[in-house]
Coordinates of C-alpha atoms in Angstrom, one line a residue:
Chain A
X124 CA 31.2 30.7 -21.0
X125 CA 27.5 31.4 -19.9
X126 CA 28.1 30.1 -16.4
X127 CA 29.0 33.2 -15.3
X128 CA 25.8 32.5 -13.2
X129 CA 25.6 31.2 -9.6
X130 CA 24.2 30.9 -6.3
X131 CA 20.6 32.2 -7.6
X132 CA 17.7 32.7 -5.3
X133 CA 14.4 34.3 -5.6
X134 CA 14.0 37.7 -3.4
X135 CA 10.4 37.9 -2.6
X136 CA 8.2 40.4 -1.5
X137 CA 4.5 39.1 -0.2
X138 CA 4.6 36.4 -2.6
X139 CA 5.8 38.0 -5.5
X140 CA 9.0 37.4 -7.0
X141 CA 10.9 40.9 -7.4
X142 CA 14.1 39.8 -7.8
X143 CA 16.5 37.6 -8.1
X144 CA 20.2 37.7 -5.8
X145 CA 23.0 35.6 -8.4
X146 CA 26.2 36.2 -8.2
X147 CA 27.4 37.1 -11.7
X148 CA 31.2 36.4 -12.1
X149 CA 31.3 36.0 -8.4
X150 CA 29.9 39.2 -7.4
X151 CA 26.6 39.4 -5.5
X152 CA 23.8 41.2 -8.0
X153 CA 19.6 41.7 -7.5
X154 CA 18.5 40.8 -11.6
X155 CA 14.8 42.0 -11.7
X156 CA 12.3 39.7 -13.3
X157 CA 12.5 41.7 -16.1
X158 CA 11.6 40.1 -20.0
X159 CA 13.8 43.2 -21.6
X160 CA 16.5 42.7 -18.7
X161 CA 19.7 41.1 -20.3
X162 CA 20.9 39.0 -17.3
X163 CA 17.4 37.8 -16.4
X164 CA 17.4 36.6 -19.9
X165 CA 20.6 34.7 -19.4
X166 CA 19.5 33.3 -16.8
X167 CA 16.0 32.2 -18.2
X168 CA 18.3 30.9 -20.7
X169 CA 20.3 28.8 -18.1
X170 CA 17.4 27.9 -16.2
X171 CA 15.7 26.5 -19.7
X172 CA 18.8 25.0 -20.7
X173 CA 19.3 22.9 -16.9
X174 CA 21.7 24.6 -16.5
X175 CA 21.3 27.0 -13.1
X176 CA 18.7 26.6 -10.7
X177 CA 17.1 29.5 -9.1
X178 CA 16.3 28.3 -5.4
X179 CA 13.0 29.5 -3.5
X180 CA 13.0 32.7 -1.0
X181 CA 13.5 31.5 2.3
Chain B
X233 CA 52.4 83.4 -112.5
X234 CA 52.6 82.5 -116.0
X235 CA 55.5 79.8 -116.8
X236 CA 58.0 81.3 -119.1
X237 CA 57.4 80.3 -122.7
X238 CA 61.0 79.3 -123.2
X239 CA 61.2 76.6 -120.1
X240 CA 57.1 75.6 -120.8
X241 CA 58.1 74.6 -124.1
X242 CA 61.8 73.4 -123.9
X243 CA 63.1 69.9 -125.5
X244 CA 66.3 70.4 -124.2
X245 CA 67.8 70.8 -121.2
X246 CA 68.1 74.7 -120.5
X247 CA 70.2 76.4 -117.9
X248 CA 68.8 78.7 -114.7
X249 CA 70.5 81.2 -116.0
X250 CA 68.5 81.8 -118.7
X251 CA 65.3 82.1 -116.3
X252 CA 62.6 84.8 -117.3
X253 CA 62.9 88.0 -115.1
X254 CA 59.3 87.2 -114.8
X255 CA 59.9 85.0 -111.9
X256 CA 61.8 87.9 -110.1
X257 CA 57.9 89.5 -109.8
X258 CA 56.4 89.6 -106.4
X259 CA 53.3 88.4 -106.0
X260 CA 51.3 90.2 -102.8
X261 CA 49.3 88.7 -100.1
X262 CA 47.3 91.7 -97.7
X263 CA 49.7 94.2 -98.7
X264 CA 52.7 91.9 -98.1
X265 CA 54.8 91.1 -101.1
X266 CA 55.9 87.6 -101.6
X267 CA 58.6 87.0 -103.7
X268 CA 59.7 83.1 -105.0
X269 CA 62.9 82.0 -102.6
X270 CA 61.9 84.5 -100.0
X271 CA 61.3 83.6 -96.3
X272 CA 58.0 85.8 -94.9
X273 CA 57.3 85.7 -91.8
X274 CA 54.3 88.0 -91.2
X275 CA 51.6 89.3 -93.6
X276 CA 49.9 92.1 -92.5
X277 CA 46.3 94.2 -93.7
X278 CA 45.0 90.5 -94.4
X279 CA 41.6 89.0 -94.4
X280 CA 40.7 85.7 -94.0
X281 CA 36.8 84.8 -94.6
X282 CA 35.5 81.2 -94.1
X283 CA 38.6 79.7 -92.2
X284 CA 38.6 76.5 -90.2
X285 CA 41.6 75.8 -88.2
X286 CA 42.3 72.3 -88.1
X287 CA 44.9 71.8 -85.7
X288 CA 46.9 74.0 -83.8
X289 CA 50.7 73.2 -82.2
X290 CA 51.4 75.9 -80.1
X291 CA 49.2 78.1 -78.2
X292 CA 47.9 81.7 -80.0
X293 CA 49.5 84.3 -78.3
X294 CA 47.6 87.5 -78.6
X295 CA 49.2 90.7 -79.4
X296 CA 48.3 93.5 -77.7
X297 CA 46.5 97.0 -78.7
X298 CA 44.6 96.7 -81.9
X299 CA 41.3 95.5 -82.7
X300 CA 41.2 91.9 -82.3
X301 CA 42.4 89.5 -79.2
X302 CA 44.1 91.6 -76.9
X303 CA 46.4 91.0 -74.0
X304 CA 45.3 88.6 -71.0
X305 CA 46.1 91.2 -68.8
X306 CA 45.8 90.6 -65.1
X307 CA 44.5 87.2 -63.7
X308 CA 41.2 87.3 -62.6
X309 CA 40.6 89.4 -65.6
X310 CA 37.7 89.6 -68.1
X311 CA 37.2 90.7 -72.0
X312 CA 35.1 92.9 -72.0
X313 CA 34.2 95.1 -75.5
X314 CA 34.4 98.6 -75.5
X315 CA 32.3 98.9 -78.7
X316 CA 34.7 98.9 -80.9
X317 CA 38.1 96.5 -79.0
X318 CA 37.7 93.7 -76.7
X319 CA 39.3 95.0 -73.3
X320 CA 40.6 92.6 -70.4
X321 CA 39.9 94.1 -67.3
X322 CA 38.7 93.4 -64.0
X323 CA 34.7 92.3 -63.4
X324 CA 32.7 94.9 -62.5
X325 CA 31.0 95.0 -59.2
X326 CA 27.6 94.0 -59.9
X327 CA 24.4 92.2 -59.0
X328 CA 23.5 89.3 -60.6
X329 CA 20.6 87.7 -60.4
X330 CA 19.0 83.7 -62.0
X331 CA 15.2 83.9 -61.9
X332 CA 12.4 82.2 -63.1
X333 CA 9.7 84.9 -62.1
X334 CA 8.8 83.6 -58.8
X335 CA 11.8 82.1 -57.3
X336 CA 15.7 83.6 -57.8
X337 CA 19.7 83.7 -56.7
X338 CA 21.4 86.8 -56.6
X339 CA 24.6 88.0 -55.5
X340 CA 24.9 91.7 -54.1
X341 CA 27.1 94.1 -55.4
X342 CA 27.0 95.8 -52.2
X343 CA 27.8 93.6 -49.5
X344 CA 28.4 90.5 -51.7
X345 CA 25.6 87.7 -49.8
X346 CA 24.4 85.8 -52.1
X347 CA 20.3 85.4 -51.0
X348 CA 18.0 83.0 -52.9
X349 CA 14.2 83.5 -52.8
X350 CA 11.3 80.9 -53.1
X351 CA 8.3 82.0 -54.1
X352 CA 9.0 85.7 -53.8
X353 CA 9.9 84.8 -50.2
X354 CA 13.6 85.1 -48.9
X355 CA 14.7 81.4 -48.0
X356 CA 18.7 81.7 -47.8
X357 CA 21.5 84.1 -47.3
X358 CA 24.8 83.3 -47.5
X359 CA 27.4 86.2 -46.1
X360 CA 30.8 86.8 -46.9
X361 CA 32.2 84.7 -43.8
X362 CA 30.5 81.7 -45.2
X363 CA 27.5 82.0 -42.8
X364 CA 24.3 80.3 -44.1
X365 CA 21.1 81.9 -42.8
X366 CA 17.9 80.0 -43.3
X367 CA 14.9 81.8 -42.1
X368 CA 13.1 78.9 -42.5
X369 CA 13.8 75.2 -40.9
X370 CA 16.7 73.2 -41.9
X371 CA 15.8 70.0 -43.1
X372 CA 18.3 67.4 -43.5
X373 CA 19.4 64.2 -44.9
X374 CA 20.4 63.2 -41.3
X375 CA 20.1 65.0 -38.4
X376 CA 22.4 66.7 -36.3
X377 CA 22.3 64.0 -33.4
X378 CA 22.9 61.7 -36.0
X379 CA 25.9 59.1 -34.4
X380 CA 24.0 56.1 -33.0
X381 CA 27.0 55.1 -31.6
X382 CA 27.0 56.2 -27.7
X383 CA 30.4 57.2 -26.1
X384 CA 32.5 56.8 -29.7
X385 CA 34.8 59.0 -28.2
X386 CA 35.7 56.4 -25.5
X387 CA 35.6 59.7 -22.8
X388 CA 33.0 58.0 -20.3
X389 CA 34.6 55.5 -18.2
X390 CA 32.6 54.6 -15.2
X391 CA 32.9 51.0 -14.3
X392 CA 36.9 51.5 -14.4
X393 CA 37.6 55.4 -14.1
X394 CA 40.6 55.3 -16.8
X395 CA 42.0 52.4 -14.9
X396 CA 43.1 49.0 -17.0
X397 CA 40.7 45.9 -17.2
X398 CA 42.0 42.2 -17.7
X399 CA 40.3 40.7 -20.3
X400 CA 39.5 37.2 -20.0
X401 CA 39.9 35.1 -22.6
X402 CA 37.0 32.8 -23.7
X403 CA 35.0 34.3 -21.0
X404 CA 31.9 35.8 -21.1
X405 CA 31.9 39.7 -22.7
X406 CA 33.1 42.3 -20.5
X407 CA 31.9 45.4 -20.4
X408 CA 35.0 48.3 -20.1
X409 CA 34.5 52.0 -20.9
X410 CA 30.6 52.6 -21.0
X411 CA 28.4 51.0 -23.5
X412 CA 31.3 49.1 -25.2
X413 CA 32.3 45.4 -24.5
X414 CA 35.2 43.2 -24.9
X415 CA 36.3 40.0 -25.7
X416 CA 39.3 37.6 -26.1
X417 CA 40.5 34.3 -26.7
X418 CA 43.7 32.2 -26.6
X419 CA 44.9 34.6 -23.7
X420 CA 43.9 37.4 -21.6
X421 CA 44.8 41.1 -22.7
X422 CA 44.5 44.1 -21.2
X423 CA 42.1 46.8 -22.3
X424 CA 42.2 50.5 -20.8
X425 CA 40.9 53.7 -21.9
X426 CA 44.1 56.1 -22.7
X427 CA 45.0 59.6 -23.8
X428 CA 44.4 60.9 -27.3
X429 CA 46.1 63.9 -28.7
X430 CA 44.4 67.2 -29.3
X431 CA 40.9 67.1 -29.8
X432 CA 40.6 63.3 -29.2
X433 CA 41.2 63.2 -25.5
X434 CA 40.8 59.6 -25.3
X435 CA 41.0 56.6 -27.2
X436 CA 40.6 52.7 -26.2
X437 CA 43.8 50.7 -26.2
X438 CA 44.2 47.0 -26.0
X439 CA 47.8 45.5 -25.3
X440 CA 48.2 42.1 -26.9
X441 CA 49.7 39.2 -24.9
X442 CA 51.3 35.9 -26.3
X443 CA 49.1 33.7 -27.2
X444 CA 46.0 36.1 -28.0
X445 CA 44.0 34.3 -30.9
X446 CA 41.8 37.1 -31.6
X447 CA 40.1 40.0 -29.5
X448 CA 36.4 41.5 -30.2
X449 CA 35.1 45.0 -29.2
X450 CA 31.4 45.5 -30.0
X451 CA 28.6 47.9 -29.5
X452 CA 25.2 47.1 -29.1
X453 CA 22.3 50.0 -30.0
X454 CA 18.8 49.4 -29.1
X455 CA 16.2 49.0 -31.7
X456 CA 14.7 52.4 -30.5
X457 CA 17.3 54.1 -31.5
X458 CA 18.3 52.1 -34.7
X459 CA 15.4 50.7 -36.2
X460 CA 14.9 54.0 -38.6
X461 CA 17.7 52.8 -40.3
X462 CA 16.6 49.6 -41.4
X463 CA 16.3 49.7 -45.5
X464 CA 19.0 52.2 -45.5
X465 CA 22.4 52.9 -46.2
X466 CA 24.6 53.9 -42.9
X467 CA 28.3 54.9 -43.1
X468 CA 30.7 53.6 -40.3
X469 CA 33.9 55.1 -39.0
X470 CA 36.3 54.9 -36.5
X471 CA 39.5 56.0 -35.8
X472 CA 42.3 53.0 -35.8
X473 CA 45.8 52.2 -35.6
X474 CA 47.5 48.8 -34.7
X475 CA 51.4 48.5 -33.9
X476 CA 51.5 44.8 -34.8
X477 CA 48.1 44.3 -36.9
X478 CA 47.2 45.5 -40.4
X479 CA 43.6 44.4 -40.5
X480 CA 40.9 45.1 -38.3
X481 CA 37.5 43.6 -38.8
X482 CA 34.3 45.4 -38.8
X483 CA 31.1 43.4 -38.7
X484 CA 27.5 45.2 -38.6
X485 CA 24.5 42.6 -36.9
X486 CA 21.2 43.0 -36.2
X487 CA 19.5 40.8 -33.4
X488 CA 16.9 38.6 -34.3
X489 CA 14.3 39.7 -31.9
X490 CA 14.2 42.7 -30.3
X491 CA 17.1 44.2 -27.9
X492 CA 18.1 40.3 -27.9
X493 CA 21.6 39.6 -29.3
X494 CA 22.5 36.8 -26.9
X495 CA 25.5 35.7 -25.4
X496 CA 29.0 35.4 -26.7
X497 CA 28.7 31.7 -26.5
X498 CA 25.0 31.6 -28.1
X499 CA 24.3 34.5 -30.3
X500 CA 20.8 35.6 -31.6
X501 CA 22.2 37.8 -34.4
X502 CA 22.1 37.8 -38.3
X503 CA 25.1 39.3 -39.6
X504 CA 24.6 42.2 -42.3
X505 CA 27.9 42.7 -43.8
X506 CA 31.4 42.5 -42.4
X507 CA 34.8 43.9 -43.7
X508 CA 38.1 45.5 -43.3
X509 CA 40.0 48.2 -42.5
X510 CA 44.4 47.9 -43.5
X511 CA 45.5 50.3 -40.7
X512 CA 48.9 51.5 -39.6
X513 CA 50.7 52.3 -36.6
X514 CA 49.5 55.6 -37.0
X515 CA 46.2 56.8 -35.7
X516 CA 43.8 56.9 -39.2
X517 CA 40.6 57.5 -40.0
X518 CA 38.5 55.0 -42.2
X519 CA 34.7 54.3 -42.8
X520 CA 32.8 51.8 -44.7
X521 CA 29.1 51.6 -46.0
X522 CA 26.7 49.3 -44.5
X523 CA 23.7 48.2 -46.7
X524 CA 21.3 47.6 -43.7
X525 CA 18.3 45.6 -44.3
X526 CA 14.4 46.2 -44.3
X527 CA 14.5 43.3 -41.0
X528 CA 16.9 44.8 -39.4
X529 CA 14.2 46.9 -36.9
X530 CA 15.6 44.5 -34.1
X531 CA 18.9 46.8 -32.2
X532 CA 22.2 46.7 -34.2
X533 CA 25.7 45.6 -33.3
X534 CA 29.0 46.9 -34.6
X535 CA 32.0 44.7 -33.9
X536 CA 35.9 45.6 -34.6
X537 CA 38.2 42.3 -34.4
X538 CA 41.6 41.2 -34.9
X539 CA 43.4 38.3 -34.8
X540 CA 46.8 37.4 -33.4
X541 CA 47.5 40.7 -31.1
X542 CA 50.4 38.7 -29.4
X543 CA 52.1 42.0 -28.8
X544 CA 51.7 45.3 -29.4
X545 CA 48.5 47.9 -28.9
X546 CA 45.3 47.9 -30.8
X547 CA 43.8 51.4 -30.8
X548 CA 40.3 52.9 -31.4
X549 CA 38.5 56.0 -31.1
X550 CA 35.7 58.4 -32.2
X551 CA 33.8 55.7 -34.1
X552 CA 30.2 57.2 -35.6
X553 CA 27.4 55.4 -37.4
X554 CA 25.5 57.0 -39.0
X555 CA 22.7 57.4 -41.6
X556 CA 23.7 58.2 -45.3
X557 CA 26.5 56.9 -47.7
X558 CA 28.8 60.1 -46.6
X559 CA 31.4 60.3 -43.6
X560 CA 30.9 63.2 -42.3
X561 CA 33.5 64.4 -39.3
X562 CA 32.8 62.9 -36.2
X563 CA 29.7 64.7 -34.4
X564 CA 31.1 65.6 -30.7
X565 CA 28.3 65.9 -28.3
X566 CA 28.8 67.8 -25.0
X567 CA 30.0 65.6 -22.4
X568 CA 27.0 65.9 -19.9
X569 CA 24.9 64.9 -22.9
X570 CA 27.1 61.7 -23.6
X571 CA 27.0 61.0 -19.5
X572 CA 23.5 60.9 -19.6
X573 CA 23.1 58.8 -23.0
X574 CA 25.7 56.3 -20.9
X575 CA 23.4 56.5 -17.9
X576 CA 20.4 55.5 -19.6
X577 CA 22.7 51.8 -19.6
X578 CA 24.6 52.4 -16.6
X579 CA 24.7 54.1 -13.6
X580 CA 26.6 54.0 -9.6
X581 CA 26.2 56.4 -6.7
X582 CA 29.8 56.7 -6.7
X583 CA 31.6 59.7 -8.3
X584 CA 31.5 59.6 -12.2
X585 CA 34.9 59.2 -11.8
X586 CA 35.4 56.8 -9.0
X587 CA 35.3 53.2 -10.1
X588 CA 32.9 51.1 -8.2
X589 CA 34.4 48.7 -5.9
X590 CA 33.4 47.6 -1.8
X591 CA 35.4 49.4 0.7
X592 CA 36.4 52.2 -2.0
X593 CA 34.3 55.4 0.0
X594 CA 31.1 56.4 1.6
X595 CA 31.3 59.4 -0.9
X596 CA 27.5 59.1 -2.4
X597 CA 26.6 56.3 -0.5
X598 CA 22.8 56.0 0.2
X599 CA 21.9 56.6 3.6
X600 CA 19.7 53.8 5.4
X601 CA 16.4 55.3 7.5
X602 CA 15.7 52.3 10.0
X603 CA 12.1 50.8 9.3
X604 CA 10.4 48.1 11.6
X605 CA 11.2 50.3 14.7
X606 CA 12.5 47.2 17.1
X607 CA 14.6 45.7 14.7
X608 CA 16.0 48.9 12.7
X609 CA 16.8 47.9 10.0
X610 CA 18.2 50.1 7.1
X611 CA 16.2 50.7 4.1
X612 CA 16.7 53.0 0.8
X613 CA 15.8 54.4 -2.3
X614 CA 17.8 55.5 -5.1
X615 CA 17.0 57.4 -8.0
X616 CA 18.7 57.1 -10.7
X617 CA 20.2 60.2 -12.5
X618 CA 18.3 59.1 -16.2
X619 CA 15.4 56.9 -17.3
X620 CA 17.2 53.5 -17.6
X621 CA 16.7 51.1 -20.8
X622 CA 14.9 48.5 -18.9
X623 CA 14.8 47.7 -14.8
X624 CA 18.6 47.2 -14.3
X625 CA 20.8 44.6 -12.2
X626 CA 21.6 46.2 -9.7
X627 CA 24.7 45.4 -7.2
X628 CA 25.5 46.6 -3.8
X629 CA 29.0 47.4 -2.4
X630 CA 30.0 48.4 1.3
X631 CA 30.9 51.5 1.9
X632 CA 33.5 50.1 4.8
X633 CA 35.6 46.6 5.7
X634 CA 33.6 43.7 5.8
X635 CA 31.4 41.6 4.0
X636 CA 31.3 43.0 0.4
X637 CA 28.1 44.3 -1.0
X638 CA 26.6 44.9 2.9
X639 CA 25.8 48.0 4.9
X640 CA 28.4 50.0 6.7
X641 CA 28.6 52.2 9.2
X642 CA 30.5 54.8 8.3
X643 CA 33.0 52.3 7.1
X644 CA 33.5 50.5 11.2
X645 CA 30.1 47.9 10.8
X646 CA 28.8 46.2 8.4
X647 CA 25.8 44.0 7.7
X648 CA 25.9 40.0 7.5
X649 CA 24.5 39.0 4.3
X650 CA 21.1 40.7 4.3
X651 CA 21.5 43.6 2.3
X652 CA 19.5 43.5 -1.1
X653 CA 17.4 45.4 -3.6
X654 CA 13.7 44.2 -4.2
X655 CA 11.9 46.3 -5.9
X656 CA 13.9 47.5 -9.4
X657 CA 12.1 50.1 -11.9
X658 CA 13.8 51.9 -15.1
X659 CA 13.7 55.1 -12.2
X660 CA 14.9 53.8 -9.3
X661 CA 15.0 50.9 -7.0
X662 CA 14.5 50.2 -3.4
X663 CA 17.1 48.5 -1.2
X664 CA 16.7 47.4 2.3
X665 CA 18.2 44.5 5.1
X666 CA 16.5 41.8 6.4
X667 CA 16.8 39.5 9.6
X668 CA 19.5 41.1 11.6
X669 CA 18.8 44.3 13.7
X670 CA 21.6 46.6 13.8
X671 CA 21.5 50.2 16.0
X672 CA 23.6 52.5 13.8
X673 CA 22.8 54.5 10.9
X674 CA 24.1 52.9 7.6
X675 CA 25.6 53.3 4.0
X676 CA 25.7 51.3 0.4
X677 CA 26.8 51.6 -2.6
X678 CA 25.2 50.6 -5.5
X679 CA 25.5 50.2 -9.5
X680 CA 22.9 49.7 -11.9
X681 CA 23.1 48.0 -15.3
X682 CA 20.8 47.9 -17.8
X683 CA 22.7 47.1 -20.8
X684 CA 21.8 44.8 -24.2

């Protein structure tokens, strides 16, 4: 039920991570690393629990 | 009356004819003669001093005229004495007044207000169209604004724009018309805001589907806005109806930290109390009290279930929480106010009521300048229309055909892949496209959510 999360992938901006492009429930979103924003918490959750990955800024 | 010597004294048996003519002499009660064998049935001119009535069958009807109860006279009426009668008549048009030397009620003869004064000062006024004038402030038990619940009439609709939603059961909660969210299990059903009937213009309506095991429909409220209730009581209603169900489920949460209730598949909620609601096939009203705890300074939830909905519609509408142990009619906020109190959890450029979607219309797309001159590509801010709860996700849709969630040109061109949104505060955020140049001016879409 909580992988509703996929394809995630830091967006950076001089080094600092802003954001982060997931596709929740298959549509492309920008989550901001934000503690009081509910999908970044998700996805800290995921990320805690192994399972979803967030893949470095190209 | 004296017994006649002959019967008080007889040894024999001695015949009524032989009775004394003393028993043939009245004796007089008032000025009523009362003779032995005779039926009386009124005694007048007669006192009575010291009399205790201890029962009585029938009502006393008075007599009227005389001296002593009159008639009852007109409804409305009052006895009144005249001195020397007691008279029923209409009151009097009078002022009255209840004082204790500095503070008082009265009611006007003149114009009829009733006006109460507090220390000699006037601190009410009630008029005879039930006006209540308070010079003064108002202080209440619970304020006017006093429905934590956002959108409990179900009227703001902008992720679907009144159209229906599939939803999927045992997935994760889906979000339908603003600030509420749904859930299912044992098979998908079909939630869409619908029409009400006179001043409830719209209500939400789930249809069930075979298979359905249960079906959830929650609201979450932030802590800033709910955390004054903690240690009180709150009343909660809702409008309901079910055409296959007789129970719904209410169930009042709090999260255990703050703003943080989790997902549907791991929770971080302490339930508070839960019941239920027999409803009808007809649209009813009910409310319930919720004893809310001293910890519960942490956002609160409000969920409605039911079970089986393998057929039928599930309905609900105008649902208020609010503080005190008293229902009170469902407070209807103007509908730009409950826009904005929706936007402060979601927002889209798109129309309020267009339903966000890629390839839908360049209608309040955001326009892309070009930056980095000899690549030009786009770049844009938006502002969003409130403060949001916290910096939102925020997704991009083409305006045009193409890739989904790219720049357009005026719906011909799109993008690649390269459209995305950095920088993301509660006021706006800042999009832009990187790696491919393009030589057109572009649009995007976009939707924000910041919800719990």
């Amino acid at each position: 039920m909580d992988s509703i999360y996929s394809n995630a992938i830091w967006v950076s901006d001089n080094g600092r991570k802003e954001t982060i492009r997931v596709d929740i429930n298959g549509v492309t979103s920008f989550v901001p690393a934000s503690e009081t924003n509910q999908d970044y918490q998700n996805i800290m959750f995921l990320v805690a629990e192994g399972k979803l990955t967030i893949a470095e800024a190209s | 009356m004296a017994v006649p010597y002959t019967f008080a004294n007889a040894t024999t048996s001695i015949p009524l004819l032989q009775l004394d003519n003393n028993f043939a002499t009245p004796i007089t009660i008032g000025n009523t003669a009362v003779q032995l064998g005779n039926t009386i049935t009124s005694v007048n001119n007669l006192t009575l001093a010291n009399v205790t009535i201890s029962s009585v069958s029938s009502a006393i009807t008075p007599s009227s005229g005389g001296t002593g109860i009159t008639a009852v006279g007109t409804s409305g009426n009052v006895l009144t004495s005249n001195g020397t009668a007691w008279v029923s008549q209409a009151p009097a048009a009078s002022s009255s007044s209840i004082s204790n030397g500095t503070s008082n009620v009265s009611i006007s003869s003149s114009n009829g207000n009733i006006t109460s004064y507090t220390n000699g000062v006037l601190a009410q006024t009630i008029d005879t169209n039930q006006n209540s004038i308070h010079p003064a402030t108002v202080v209440m038990g619970s304020s006017f604004l006093r429905n934590r619940i956002i959108n409990g009439a179900m009227a703001i609709d902008q992720r679907n724009a009144g159209a229906s939603q599939t939803i999927t059961a045992a997935a994760a909660l889906a979000y339908t018309v603003d600030r509420w969210y749904a859930y299912c299990t044992g098979a998908n059903v079909t939630g869409q805001r619908v029409q009400g009937a006179s001043a409830n213009q719209y209500r939400y309506q789930f249809t069930g589907a075979a298979s359905v095991t249960a079906i959830g429909f929650a609201q979450r409220i932030e802590a800033i806005n709910s955390s004054d209730l903690a240690g009180t009581t709150a009343t909660l209603s809702v409008d309901l109806s079910n055409s296959l169900l007789t129970t719904v489920t209410w169930t009042a949460y709090y999260a255990n930290s703050t703003d943080t209730f989790g997902t549907l598949a791991s929770p971080s909620v302490t339930s508070i109390a839960t019941g239920s609601f027999t409803v009808t096939s007809s649209i009813a009203r009910y409310s319930a009290q919720i004893s809310i705890p001293s910890a519960a300074t942490t956002g609160l939830q409000i969920l409605f279930t039911v079970g089986a909905q393998t057929s039928g519609t599930w309905v609900i509408g105008n649902v208020q929480l609010e503080p005190g142990s008293i229902a009170t009619p469902f407070e209807r906020r103007q509908y730009g106010q409950e826009v904005s109190l929706c936007q402060r959890y979601y927002c889209k450029t798109f129309s309020l009521g267009t339903a966000p979607g890629n390839n839908v219309t360049s209608n309040g797309s955001l326009k892309g300048a070009t930056r980095n001159g000899s690549t030009n590509e786009p770049s844009a801010n938006w502002k969003f229309p409130v403060s949001m709860r916290t910096e939102p996700t925020v997704t991009l849709y083409n305006t045009g055909s193409g890739t989904a969630g790219q720049w357009s040109n005026d719906g011909t061109s799109t993008s690649s892949s390269n459209a995305r949104s950095q920088w993301i505060s509660t006021e706006e955020c800042a999009m832009d496209n990187t790696g491919n140049a393009f030589n057109y001016t572009s649009n995007i879409q976009a939707s924000a959510s910041a919800e719990l």
